[in-house]
Short mmCIF file of N, CA and C in Angstrom, two decimals:
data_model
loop_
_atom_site.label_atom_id
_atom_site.label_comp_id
_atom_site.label_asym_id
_atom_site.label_seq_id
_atom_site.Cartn_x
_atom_site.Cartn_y
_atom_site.Cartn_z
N UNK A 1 27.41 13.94 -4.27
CA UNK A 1 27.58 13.78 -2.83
C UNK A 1 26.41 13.00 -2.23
N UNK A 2 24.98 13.45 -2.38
CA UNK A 2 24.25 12.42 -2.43
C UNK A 2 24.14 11.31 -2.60
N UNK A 3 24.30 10.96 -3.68
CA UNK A 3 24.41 9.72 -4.35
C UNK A 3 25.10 8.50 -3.59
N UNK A 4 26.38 9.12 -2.86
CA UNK A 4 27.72 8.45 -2.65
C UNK A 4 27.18 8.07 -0.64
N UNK A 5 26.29 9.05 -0.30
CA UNK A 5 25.70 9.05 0.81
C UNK A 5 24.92 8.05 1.01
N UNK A 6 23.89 8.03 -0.04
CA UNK A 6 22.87 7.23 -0.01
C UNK A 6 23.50 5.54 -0.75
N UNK A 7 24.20 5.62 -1.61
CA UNK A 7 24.12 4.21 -1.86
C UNK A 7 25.61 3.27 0.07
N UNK A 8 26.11 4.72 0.63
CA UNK A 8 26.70 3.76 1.68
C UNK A 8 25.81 3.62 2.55
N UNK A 9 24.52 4.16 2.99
CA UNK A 9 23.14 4.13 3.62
C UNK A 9 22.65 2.87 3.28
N UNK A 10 22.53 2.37 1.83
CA UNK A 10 21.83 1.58 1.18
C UNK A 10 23.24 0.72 1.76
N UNK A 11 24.21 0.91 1.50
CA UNK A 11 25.14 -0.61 2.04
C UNK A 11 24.99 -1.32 3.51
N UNK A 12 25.16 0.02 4.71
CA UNK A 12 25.40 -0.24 5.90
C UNK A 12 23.94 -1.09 6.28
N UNK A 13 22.60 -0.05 5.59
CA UNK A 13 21.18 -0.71 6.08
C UNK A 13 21.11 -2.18 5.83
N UNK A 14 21.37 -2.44 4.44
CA UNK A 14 21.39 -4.00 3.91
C UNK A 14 21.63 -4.53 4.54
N UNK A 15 23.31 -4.64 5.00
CA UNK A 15 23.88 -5.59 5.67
C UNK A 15 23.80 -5.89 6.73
N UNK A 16 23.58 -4.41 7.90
CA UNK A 16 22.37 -4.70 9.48
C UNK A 16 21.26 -5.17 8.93
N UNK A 17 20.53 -5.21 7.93
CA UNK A 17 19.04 -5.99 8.50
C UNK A 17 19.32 -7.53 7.60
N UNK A 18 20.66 -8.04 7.00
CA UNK A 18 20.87 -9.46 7.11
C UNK A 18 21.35 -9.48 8.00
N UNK A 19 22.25 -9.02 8.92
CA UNK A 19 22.52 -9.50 10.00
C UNK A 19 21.42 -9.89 11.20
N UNK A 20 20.36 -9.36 11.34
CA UNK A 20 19.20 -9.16 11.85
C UNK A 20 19.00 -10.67 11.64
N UNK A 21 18.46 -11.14 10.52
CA UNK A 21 17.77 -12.14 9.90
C UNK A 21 18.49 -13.31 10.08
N UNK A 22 20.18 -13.20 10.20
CA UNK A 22 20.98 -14.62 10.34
C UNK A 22 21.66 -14.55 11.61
N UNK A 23 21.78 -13.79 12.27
CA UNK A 23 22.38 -13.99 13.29
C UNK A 23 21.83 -14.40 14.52
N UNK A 24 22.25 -15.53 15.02
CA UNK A 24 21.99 -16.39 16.07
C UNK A 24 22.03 -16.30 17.56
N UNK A 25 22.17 -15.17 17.88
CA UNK A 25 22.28 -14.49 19.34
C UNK A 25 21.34 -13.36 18.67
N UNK A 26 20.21 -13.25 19.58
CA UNK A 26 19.31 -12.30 20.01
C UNK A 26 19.78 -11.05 19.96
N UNK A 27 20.96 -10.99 20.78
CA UNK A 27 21.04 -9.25 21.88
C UNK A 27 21.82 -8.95 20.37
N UNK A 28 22.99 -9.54 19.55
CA UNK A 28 23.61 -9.28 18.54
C UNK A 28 22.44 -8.68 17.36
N UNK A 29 21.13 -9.40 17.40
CA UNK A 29 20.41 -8.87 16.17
C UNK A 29 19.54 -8.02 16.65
N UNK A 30 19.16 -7.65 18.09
CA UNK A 30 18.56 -5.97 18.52
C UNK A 30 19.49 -5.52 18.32
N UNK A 31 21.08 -5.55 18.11
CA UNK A 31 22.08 -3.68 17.74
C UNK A 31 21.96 -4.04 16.32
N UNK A 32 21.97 -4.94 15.42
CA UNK A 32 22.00 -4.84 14.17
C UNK A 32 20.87 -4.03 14.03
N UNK A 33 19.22 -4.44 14.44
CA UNK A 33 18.08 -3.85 14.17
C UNK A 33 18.65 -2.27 14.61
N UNK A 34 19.35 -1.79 15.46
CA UNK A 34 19.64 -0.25 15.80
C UNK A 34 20.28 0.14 14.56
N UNK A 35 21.31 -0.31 14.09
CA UNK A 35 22.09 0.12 13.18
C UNK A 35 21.20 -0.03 11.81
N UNK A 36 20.32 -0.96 11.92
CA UNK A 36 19.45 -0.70 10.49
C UNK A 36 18.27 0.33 10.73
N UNK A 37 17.80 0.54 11.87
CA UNK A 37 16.79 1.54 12.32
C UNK A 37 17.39 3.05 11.92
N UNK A 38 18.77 3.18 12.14
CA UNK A 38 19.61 4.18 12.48
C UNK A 38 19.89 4.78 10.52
N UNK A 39 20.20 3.37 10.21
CA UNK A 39 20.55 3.53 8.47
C UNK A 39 19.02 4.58 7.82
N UNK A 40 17.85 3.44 8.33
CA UNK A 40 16.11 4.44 7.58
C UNK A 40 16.16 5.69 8.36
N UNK A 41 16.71 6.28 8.98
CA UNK A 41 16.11 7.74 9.90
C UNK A 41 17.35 8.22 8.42
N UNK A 42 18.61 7.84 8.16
CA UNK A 42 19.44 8.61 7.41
C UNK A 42 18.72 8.48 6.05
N UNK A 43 17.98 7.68 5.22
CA UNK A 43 17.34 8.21 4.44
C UNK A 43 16.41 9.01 4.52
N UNK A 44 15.92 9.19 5.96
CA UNK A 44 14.51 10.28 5.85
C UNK A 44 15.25 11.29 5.74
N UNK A 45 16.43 11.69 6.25
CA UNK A 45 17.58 12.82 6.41
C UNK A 45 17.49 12.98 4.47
N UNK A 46 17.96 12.36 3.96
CA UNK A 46 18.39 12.32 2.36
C UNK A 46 17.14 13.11 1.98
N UNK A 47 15.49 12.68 2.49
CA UNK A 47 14.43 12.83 1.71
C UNK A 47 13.82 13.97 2.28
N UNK A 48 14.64 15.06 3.06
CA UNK A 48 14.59 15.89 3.62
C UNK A 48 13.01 15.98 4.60
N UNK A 49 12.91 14.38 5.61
CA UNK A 49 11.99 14.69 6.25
C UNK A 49 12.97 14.93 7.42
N UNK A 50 13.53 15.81 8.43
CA UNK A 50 14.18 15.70 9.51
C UNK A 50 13.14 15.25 10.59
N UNK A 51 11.74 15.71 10.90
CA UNK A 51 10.99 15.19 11.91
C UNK A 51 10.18 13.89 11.75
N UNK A 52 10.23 13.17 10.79
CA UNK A 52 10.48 11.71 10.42
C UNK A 52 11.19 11.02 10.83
N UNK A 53 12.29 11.16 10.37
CA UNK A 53 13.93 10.86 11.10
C UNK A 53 14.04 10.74 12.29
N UNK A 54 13.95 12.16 13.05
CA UNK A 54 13.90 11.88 14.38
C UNK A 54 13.25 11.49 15.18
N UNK A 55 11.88 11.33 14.62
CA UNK A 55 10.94 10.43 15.54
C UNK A 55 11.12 8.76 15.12
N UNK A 56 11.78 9.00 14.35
CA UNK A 56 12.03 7.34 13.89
C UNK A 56 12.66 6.96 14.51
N UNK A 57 13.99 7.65 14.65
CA UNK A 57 15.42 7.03 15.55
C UNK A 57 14.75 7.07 17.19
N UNK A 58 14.34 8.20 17.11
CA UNK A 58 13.84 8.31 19.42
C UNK A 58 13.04 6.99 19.53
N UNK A 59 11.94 6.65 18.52
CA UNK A 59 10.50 5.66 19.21
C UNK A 59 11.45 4.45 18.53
N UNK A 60 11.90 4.21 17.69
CA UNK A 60 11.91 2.90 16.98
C UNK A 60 13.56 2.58 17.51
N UNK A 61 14.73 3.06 16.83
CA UNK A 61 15.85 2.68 18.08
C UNK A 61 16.39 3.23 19.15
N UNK A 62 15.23 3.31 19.61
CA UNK A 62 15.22 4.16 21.09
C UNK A 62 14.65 3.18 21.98
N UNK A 63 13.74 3.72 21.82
CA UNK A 63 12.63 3.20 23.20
C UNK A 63 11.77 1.17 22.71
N UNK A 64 11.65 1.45 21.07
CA UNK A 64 11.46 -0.08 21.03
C UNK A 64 12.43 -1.00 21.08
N UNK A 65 13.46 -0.87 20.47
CA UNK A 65 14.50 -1.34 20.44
C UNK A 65 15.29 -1.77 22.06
N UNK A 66 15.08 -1.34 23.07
CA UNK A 66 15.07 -0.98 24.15
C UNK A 66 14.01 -2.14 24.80
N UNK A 67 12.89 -1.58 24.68
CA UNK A 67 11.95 -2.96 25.15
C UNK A 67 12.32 -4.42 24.93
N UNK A 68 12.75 -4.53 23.34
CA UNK A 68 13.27 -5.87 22.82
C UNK A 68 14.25 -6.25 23.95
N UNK A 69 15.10 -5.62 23.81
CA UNK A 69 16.21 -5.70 24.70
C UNK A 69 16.48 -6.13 26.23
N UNK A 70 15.01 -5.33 26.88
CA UNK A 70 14.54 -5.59 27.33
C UNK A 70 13.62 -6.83 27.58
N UNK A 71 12.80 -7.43 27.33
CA UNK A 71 12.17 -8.40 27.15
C UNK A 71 13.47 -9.70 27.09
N UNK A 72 14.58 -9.73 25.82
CA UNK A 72 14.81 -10.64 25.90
C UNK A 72 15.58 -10.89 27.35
N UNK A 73 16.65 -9.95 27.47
CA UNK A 73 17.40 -10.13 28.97
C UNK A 73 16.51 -10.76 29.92
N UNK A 74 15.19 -10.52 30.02
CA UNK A 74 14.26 -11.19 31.30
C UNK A 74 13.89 -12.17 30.81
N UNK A 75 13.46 -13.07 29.46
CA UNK A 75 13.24 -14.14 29.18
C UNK A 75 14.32 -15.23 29.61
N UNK A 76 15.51 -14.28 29.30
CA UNK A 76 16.61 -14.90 29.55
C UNK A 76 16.98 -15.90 28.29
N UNK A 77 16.70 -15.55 26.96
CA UNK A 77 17.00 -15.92 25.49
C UNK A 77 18.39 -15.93 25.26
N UNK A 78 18.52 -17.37 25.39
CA UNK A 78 19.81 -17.30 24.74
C UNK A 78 20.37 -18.20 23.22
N UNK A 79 21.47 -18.26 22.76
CA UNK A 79 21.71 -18.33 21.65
C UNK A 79 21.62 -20.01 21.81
N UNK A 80 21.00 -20.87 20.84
CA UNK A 80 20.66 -22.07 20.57
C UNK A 80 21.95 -22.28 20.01
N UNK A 81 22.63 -23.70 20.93
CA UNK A 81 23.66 -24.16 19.87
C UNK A 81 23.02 -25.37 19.17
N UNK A 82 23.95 -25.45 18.15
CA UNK A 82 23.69 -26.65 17.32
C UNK A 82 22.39 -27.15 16.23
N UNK A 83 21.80 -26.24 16.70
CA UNK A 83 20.32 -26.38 16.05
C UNK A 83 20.27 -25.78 14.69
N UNK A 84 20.85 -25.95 13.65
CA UNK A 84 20.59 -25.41 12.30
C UNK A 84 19.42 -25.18 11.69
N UNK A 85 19.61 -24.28 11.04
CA UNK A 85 18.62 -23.46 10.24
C UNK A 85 17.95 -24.49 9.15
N UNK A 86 16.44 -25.23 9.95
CA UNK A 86 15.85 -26.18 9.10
C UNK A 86 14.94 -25.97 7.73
N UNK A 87 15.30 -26.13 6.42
CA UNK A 87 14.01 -25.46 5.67
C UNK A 87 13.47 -26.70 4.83
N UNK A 88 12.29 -27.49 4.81
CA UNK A 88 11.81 -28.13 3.90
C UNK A 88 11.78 -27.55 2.46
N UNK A 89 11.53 -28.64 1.80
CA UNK A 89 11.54 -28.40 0.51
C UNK A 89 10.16 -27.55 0.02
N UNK A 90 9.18 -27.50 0.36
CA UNK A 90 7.90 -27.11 0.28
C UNK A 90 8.35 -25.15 0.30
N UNK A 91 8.65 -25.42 1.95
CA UNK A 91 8.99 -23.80 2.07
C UNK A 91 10.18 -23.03 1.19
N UNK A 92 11.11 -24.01 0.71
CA UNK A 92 12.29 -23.12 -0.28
C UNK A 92 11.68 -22.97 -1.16
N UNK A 93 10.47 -23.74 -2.10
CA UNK A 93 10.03 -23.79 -3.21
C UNK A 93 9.68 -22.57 -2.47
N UNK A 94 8.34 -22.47 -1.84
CA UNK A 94 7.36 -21.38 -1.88
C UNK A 94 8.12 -20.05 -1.78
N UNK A 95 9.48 -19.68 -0.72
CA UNK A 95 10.01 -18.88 -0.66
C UNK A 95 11.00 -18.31 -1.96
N UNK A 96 11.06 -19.58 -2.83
CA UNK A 96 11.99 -18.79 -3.72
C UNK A 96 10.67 -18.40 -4.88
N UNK A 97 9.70 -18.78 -5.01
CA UNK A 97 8.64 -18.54 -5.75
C UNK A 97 8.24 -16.93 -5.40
N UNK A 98 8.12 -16.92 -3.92
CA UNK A 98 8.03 -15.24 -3.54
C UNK A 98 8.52 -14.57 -4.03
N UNK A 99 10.23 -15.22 -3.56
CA UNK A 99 11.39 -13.65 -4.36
C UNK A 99 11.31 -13.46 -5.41
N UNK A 100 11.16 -14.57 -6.51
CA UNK A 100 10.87 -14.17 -8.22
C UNK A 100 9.87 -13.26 -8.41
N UNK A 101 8.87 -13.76 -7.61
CA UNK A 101 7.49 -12.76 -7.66
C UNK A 101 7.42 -11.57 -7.30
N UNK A 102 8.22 -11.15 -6.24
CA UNK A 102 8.37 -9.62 -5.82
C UNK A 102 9.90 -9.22 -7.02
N UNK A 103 10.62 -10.16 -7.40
CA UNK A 103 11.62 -9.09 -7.87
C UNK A 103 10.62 -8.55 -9.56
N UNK A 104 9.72 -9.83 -10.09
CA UNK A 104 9.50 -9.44 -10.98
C UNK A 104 8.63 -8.30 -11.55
N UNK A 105 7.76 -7.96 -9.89
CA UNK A 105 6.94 -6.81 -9.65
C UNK A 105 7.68 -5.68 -9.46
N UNK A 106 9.03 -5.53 -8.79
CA UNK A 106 9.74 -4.87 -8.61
C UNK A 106 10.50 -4.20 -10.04
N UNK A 107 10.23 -5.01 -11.10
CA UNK A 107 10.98 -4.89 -12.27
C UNK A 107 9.61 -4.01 -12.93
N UNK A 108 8.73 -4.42 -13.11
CA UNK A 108 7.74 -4.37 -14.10
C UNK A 108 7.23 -2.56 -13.28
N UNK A 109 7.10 -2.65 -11.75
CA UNK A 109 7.11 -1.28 -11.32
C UNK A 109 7.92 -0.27 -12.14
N UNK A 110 9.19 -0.23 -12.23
CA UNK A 110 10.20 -0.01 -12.61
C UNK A 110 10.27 0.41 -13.78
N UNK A 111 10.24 -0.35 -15.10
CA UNK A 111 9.89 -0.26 -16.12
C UNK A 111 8.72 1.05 -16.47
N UNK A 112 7.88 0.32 -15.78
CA UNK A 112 6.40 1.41 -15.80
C UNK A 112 6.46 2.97 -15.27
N UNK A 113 7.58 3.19 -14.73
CA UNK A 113 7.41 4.38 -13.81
C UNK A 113 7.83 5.50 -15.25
N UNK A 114 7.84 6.33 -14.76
CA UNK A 114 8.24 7.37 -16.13
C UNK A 114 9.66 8.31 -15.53
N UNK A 115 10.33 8.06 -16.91
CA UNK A 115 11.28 8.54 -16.77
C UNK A 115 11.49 10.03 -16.07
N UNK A 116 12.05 10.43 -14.76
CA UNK A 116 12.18 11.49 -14.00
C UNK A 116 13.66 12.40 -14.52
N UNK A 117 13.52 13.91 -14.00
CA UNK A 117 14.76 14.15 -14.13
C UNK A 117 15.35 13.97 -13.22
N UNK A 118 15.21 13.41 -12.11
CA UNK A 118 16.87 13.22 -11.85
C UNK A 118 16.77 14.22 -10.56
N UNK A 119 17.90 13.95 -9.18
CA UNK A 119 17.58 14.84 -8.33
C UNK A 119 17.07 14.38 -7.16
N UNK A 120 16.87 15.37 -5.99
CA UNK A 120 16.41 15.38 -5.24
C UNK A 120 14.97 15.74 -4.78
N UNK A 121 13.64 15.16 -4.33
CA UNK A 121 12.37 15.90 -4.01
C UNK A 121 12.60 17.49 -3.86
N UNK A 122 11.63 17.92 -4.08
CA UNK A 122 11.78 19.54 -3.60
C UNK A 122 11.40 19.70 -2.18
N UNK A 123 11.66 20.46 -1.47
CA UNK A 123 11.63 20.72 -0.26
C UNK A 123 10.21 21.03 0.44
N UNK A 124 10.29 20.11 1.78
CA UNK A 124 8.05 20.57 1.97
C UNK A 124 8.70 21.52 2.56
N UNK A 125 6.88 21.93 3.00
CA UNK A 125 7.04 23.69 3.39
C UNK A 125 7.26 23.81 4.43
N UNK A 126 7.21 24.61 5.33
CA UNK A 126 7.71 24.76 6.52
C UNK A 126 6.72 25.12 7.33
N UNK A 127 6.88 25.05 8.37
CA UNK A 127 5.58 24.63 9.37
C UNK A 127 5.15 23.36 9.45
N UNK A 128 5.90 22.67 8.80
CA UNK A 128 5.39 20.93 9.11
C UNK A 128 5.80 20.12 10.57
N UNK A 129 6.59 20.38 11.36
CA UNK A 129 6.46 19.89 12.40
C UNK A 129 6.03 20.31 13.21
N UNK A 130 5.50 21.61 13.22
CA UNK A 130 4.00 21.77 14.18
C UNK A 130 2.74 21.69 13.69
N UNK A 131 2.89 21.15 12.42
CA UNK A 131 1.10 20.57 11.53
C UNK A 131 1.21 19.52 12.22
N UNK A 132 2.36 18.56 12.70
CA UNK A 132 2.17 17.15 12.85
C UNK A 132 1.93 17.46 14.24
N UNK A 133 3.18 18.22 15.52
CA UNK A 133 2.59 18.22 16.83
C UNK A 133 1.11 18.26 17.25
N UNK A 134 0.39 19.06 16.12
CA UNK A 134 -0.71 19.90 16.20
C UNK A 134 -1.69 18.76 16.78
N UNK A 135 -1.37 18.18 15.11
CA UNK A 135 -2.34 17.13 14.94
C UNK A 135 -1.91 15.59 15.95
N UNK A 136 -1.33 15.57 16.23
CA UNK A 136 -0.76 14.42 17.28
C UNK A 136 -1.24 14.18 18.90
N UNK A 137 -1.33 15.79 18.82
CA UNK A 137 -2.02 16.22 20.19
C UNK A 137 -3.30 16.57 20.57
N UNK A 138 -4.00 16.48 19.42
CA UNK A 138 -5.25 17.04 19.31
C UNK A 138 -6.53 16.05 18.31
N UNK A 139 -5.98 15.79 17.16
CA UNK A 139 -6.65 14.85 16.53
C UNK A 139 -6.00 13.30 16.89
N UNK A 140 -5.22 13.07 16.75
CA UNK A 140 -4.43 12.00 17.18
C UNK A 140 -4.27 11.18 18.62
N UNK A 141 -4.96 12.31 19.31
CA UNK A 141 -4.79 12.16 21.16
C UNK A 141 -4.81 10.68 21.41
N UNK A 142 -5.67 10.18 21.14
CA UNK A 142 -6.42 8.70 21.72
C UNK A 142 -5.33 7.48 21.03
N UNK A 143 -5.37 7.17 19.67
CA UNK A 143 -4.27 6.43 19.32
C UNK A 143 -2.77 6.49 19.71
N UNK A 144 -2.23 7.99 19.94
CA UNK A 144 -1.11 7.88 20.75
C UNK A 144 -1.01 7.34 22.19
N UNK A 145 -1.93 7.56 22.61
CA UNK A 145 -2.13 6.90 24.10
C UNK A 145 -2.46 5.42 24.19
N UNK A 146 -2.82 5.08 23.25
CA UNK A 146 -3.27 3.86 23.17
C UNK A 146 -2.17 3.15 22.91
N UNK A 147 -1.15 3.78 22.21
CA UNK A 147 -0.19 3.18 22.05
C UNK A 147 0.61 2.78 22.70
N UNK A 148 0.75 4.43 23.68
CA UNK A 148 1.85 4.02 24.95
C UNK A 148 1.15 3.43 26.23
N UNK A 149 -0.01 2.66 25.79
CA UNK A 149 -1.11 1.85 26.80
C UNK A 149 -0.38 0.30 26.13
N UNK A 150 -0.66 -0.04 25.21
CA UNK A 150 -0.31 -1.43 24.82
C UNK A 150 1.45 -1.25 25.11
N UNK A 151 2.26 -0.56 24.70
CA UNK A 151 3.79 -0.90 25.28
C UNK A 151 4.01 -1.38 26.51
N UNK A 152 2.79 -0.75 27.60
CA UNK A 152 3.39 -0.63 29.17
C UNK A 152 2.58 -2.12 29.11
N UNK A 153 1.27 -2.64 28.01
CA UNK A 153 0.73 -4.10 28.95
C UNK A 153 2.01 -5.24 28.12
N UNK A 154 2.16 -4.66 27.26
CA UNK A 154 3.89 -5.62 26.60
C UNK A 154 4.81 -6.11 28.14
N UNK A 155 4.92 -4.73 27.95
CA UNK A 155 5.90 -5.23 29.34
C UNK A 155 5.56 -5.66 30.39
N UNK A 156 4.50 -5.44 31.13
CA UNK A 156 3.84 -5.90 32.38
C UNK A 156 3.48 -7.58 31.77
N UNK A 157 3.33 -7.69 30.30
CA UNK A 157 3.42 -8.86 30.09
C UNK A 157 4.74 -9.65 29.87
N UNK A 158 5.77 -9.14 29.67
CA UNK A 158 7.12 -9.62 29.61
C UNK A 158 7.53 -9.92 30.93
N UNK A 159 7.14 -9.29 32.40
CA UNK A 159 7.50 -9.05 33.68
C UNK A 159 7.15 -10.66 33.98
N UNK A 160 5.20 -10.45 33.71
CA UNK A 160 4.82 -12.19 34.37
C UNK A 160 5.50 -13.47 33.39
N UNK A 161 5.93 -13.12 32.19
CA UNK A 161 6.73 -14.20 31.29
C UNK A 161 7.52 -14.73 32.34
N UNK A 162 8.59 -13.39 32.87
CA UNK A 162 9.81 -14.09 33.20
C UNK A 162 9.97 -14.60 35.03
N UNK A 163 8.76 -13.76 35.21
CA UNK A 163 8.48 -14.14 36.62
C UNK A 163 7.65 -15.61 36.79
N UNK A 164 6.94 -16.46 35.82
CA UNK A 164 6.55 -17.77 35.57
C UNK A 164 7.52 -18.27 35.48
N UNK A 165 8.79 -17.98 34.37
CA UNK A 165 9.58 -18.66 34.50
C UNK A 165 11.11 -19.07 35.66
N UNK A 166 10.84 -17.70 36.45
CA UNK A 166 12.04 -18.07 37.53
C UNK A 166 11.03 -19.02 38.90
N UNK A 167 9.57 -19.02 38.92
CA UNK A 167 9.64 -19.67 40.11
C UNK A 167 8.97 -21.21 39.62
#
């Protein structure tokens, strides 16, 4: 049952985050990015982190996903016609030189790892999502704020983008 879960996880994610990557309207590749955001919270589900998951799906296709969305509607981004997808020869070389290079690391990882039985992680312990509140609120204080400090100058910077550009 797993298995059959996770490899349609592994299908739906794939194919939202190529869609992401080729598709030529903006607002079309922020819902793909949701639906691939949406696909990684269902493996944290598989890897039995649930407060992973759900902080993944609320901040990442929630509220960033949202900003994007945001941002572009006020740029006012729209879909380029006619302009095809240009690649020199330099960059296909270098790019297909990459993928050999990561698949062959990807292989040799692989190889190297030691044979497991099989299965699912065992289960963490419990009390872990108030180790993390704990620590989020207390050791963590300043970087979380900092964080939701740079989102709000994002946007106050997205505001004067589009306000340069209407007058």
């Amino acid at each position: 049952m797993e298995w059959g879960i996770f490899l349609a996880l592994t299908a739906v994610t794939g194919t939202s985050a190529l869609a992401v990557i080729i598709h030529r309207n903006p607002i079309y590749s922020a819902v793909a990015l949701v639906v691939t955001l949406l696909g990684l919270g269902g493996f944290y589900i598989l890897l039995q982190a649930q407060l992973v998951a759900m902080v993944h799906i609320i901040v990442y296709a929630g509220a960033i996903v949202v900003l994007f969305l945001f941002v572009i509607m006020l740029l006012d981004v729209r879909r380029e016609e006619g302009s095809p997808l240009r690649v020199g020869r330099v960059q296909l070389l270098l790019g297909t030189a990459a993928g050999a290079a990561l698949l062959l690391l990807l292989a040799a990882t692989m190889a190297a790892a030691p044979a497991g039985e099989g299965g699912p992680p065992p289960p963490l312990p419990r009390g872990n999502t108030q180790a993390v509140g704990q620590l989020l609120f207390t050791r963590y204080l300043l970087p979380f704020e900092l964080t939701s400090l740079i989102l709000l100058v994002a946007m106050v910077g997205a505001l004067m983008l589009a306000k340069r550009k209407v007058e």
